Structure formats: C-alpha cells, structure tokens
Coordinates of C-alpha atoms in Angstrom, one line a residue:
T1 CA 57.9 140.2 203.8
T2 CA 56.3 141.9 206.6
E3 CA 58.7 144.4 207.7
E4 CA 58.6 145.2 203.7
K5 CA 54.8 146.0 204.5
D6 CA 55.4 147.7 207.5
T7 CA 57.8 149.9 206.3
P8 CA 55.7 152.2 204.1
R9 CA 52.9 152.5 206.8
G10 CA 55.4 153.5 209.3
W11 CA 56.6 156.6 207.4
G12 CA 53.3 157.3 206.4
M13 CA 51.9 157.8 210.2
L14 CA 55.4 159.5 211.1
K15 CA 54.9 161.9 208.6
R16 CA 51.1 162.4 209.7
T17 CA 52.6 163.3 213.1
V18 CA 55.1 165.8 212.3
V19 CA 52.4 167.7 210.1
T20 CA 50.4 167.7 212.7
A21 CA 52.5 168.9 215.2
A22 CA 53.6 171.5 213.3
P23 CA 52.9 174.8 214.9
K24 CA 50.3 177.2 212.6
Q25 CA 51.8 180.5 211.7
P26 CA 49.6 183.7 212.5
P27 CA 48.4 185.1 209.2
V28 CA 50.3 188.2 208.2
T29 CA 48.5 191.9 209.1
D30 CA 49.2 195.0 207.5
S31 CA 50.9 196.2 210.7
D32 CA 53.4 193.4 210.3
V33 CA 54.0 194.4 207.2
T34 CA 54.3 198.0 207.9
I35 CA 56.8 197.1 210.5
A36 CA 58.6 194.8 208.1
A37 CA 58.8 198.4 205.8
L38 CA 60.0 200.4 208.3
Y39 CA 62.8 197.7 209.2
V40 CA 64.0 198.2 205.8
K41 CA 63.9 201.9 205.7
D42 CA 65.6 202.2 208.9
G43 CA 68.4 199.6 208.0
L44 CA 69.1 201.9 204.5
A45 CA 69.3 205.2 206.9
G46 CA 71.2 203.7 209.4
R47 CA 68.7 204.4 212.1
S48 CA 68.2 201.8 215.2
I49 CA 64.8 200.0 215.6
G50 CA 64.4 199.8 218.9
Y51 CA 61.1 201.7 219.1
A52 CA 57.9 200.8 220.1
L53 CA 55.3 198.9 217.5
D54 CA 52.2 199.8 218.8
A55 CA 49.9 201.9 216.2
S56 CA 50.2 205.4 217.7
S57 CA 53.8 205.1 218.3
L58 CA 54.2 203.7 215.2
R59 CA 52.1 206.8 213.1
L60 CA 54.5 209.0 215.4
Y61 CA 57.7 207.3 214.4
Q62 CA 56.7 207.7 210.6
T63 CA 55.7 211.1 211.0
F64 CA 58.6 212.4 212.5
H65 CA 61.0 210.4 210.0
G66 CA 58.6 210.9 207.2
R67 CA 59.3 213.2 204.0
P68 CA 56.7 215.9 204.4
W69 CA 57.9 216.5 207.8
R70 CA 61.3 216.8 206.9
A71 CA 60.5 219.1 204.1
L72 CA 58.6 221.2 206.3
F73 CA 62.0 221.0 208.9
M74 CA 64.2 221.8 205.7
T75 CA 62.1 224.4 204.6
A76 CA 61.7 226.2 207.8
A77 CA 66.0 226.3 208.2
V78 CA 66.4 227.4 204.5
A79 CA 64.1 230.2 205.3
H80 CA 65.7 230.9 208.8
L81 CA 69.6 231.2 206.9
A82 CA 67.9 233.5 204.2
L83 CA 66.8 236.1 206.7
A84 CA 70.4 237.1 206.5
L85 CA 69.7 238.8 203.1
F86 CA 66.7 240.7 204.6
E87 CA 67.8 242.0 208.1
P88 CA 69.7 244.8 208.5
A89 CA 73.4 244.2 208.4
A90 CA 75.0 246.8 210.6
P91 CA 72.6 248.1 213.3
R92 CA 73.4 251.8 214.4
K93 CA 72.9 252.8 218.3
D94 CA 72.0 256.0 216.8
H95 CA 69.3 254.7 214.6
P96 CA 66.4 253.1 216.1
I97 CA 64.3 250.9 214.4
T98 CA 60.2 252.1 215.6
M99 CA 57.4 251.2 214.0
N100 CA 57.2 254.5 211.9
S101 CA 60.7 253.6 210.3
P102 CA 60.6 252.6 206.7
E103 CA 62.7 249.3 207.4
A104 CA 59.9 248.7 210.2
A105 CA 57.9 246.3 207.9
T106 CA 60.7 244.7 206.3
V107 CA 62.2 243.8 210.1
W108 CA 59.0 243.0 211.7
S109 CA 58.6 240.6 208.7
C110 CA 61.9 238.8 209.3
V111 CA 61.1 238.4 213.5
A112 CA 57.8 236.6 212.2
V113 CA 59.5 234.4 210.0
E114 CA 62.1 233.9 212.4
L115 CA 59.6 232.7 215.5
A116 CA 57.7 230.4 212.8
C117 CA 61.2 228.6 212.3
V118 CA 61.6 228.3 216.2
A119 CA 58.4 227.2 216.5
V120 CA 59.0 224.5 213.7
Y121 CA 62.2 223.5 215.6
L122 CA 60.7 223.3 219.1
L123 CA 58.0 221.4 217.7
D124 CA 60.4 219.0 215.8
L125 CA 62.0 218.2 219.1
A126 CA 58.8 217.3 220.8
L127 CA 58.2 214.9 218.3
L128 CA 61.8 213.6 218.7
H129 CA 61.0 213.3 222.7
S130 CA 58.1 211.6 222.3
V131 CA 59.4 209.0 220.0
M132 CA 62.0 208.4 222.4
S133 CA 60.4 208.4 225.2
R134 CA 57.8 205.5 223.8
S135 CA 60.9 203.6 222.4
A136 CA 62.1 204.1 226.3
R137 CA 58.8 202.6 227.5
G138 CA 58.8 199.8 225.0
A139 CA 62.6 198.7 225.7
A140 CA 61.9 198.8 229.3
K141 CA 58.7 196.1 228.9
S142 CA 60.8 194.0 226.6
A143 CA 63.6 193.9 229.3
A144 CA 61.0 192.8 231.7
A145 CA 59.6 190.7 229.4
R146 CA 63.0 188.8 228.9
V147 CA 63.6 188.4 232.7
A148 CA 60.5 186.8 233.3
H149 CA 60.7 184.4 230.7
D150 CA 64.3 183.8 231.5
A151 CA 62.7 182.8 235.3
E152 CA 60.2 180.3 234.1
I153 CA 63.0 178.6 232.1
P154 CA 63.8 175.4 234.2
S155 CA 67.0 174.0 235.2
G156 CA 68.3 170.7 235.6
P157 CA 71.6 168.5 235.1
G158 CA 71.5 169.1 230.9
T159 CA 70.5 172.7 231.3
A160 CA 72.1 175.8 232.2
K161 CA 71.1 177.3 235.1
T162 CA 69.9 180.9 235.0
T163 CA 71.2 182.8 237.9
A164 CA 70.2 186.3 238.9
K165 CA 73.1 188.0 237.6
D166 CA 72.3 186.3 234.2
K167 CA 68.8 187.8 234.5
E168 CA 70.4 191.2 235.4
K169 CA 72.9 191.3 232.1
G170 CA 69.7 190.3 229.8
A171 CA 67.8 193.4 231.2
A172 CA 71.1 195.2 231.0
G173 CA 71.0 194.0 227.3
D174 CA 67.7 195.0 226.4
A175 CA 68.0 198.2 228.5
V176 CA 67.5 201.7 226.5
P177 CA 70.7 203.0 225.2
V178 CA 72.0 206.4 226.5
S179 CA 71.2 208.5 223.0
S180 CA 67.6 207.0 223.5
S181 CA 66.9 209.9 226.0
I182 CA 66.7 213.1 224.5
W183 CA 67.7 214.9 227.8
R184 CA 71.2 213.0 227.0
S185 CA 71.1 213.5 223.3
K186 CA 74.2 215.9 222.7
W187 CA 72.8 216.7 219.6
A188 CA 69.2 217.7 220.6
M189 CA 70.4 219.5 223.4
L190 CA 72.5 221.4 221.3
R191 CA 69.5 222.1 219.2
L192 CA 67.5 223.1 222.0
A193 CA 70.1 225.4 223.2
A194 CA 70.5 227.1 220.1
C195 CA 66.8 227.6 219.8
A196 CA 67.0 229.2 223.2
L197 CA 69.8 231.7 221.9
V198 CA 67.8 233.0 218.9
L199 CA 64.9 233.5 221.4
I200 CA 66.8 235.4 223.9
D201 CA 68.5 237.2 220.9
L202 CA 65.1 237.9 219.6
T203 CA 64.3 239.8 222.8
V204 CA 67.0 241.7 223.4
A205 CA 67.0 243.2 219.8
V206 CA 63.1 243.9 220.2
S207 CA 64.4 245.5 223.4
S208 CA 66.6 247.6 222.0
S209 CA 65.0 248.8 218.9
F210 CA 67.0 246.7 216.7
T211 CA 70.2 248.8 217.8
I212 CA 72.6 245.8 218.5
I213 CA 74.0 243.0 216.1
R214 CA 72.5 239.4 216.2
F215 CA 74.8 237.4 218.1
S216 CA 72.5 234.4 217.3
R217 CA 73.0 234.3 213.7
P218 CA 76.0 231.9 213.4
V219 CA 74.0 229.5 215.1
R220 CA 71.3 229.0 212.1
P221 CA 73.2 226.9 210.5
L222 CA 74.1 224.5 213.3
I223 CA 70.3 223.8 214.1
M224 CA 70.2 222.4 210.5
V225 CA 73.3 220.6 211.0
A226 CA 72.1 219.0 214.3
R227 CA 69.2 217.7 212.9
G228 CA 70.6 215.6 210.3
A229 CA 73.2 214.2 212.3

C-alpha cells in the first residue's frame, strides 16, 4: 500500500535529520587529557578540583603537587629534624661559641642548613599562595559567567523565573571557599608562624653567641605535619 511505501522513506528522512542536527564534538586535546589526569589524581588524593585550568596555572599546580617538589620539601624537613643530632644540646652562658671555637664549624654549618630549610618552607608557601590565588580568580570568573548565563535564560509560563536571589545563590555556590585563601588557611598560617619563630630564634642565638637554648626546636616537626594536612 501507499502507507507501507511512505513509512521507510519517512524514517530515513528522520534519521538524516537527527544525524545532521547532532552537535559536533570538539577534538580532544593534550590539555584535556592533562586536566582529566589531574582530576583523577586529585580524586585519589582527596584534593579539591576548584583550580584554574589555563596552561600556566596547571604547570604551577603540577609543580606544587608533583613528586620532585614534594621530595625536596620532605628532604628539607628531615634534614631540619636531623640537625638536633649535631647542634649543641646544652649551651652554657660561660662558654660562648665564637669563630675561633672548636665547635664553630659545626654550629655555623647547622645554621646554614637551617636557613636553607626555612627558604624551602617559605618557597613552598609562596607556591601555595600562587596556586590558591589563581584558583580564586578562576572561581570568581566562573561565578560571573554563571550569573551572566542565568540572566540570558528566558522566563515564561512554562519556565522557572530566575530572580535576583537565585542569581546570588548561584554566585555563592561558585564562590571561593574560606580555605581557598592562604591567609585564611589555619595550616598555612601555622607554618608561616613556625618559620617566623625559627628565624627569630636563629637571630637571638647568633646575637648571643649560641649561649641560650634554641626554643624553636619543638616546632620543627609541626612544619612537616602541617604541610601534609
């Protein structure tokens, strides 16, 4: 019959229409593969994925969380702890350590190593600050883009009306969390305070010719613990 002949033709036209209307997917780039791999690693490590996705930010993020930098930080932390084996355990006020003292070479070597360790700690905090700052700017841009997109959605009898309060809620959902700022991160501030205490202790010890007890030694393990928190 006529209906039986027209039916296959109609299905063919419908199939061609669906295939033609299907959107073309963009090709997968190396950056997409890198981002996907980072998301998997972050998920396994329990880290947040709210960071910027431009090339420079990704390189900085990979450097901060990469094995080489973490190995350098842990080497500095272990060396800092090992200084207690070589430093004078109980300095005496009647026995100052000068440049001509037998212990001068060992003591000043320990001071140099400790300064190098503190430099690594501060550089690690600088990297963390840069990563968080870029993440904050990326989250702010995402929130602004989401508000702009919601403002363009038409409202009608069959659609939900987007109010100003809804837009604010959407922006708040994309806002930067409190822990995304290094100045609001308690662990980062704890590490920064520990580094400041070590530098103050070193200054006092050098000015007193190492005749006082180093009061910053108990905070050395704290720096390593706070880095992994």
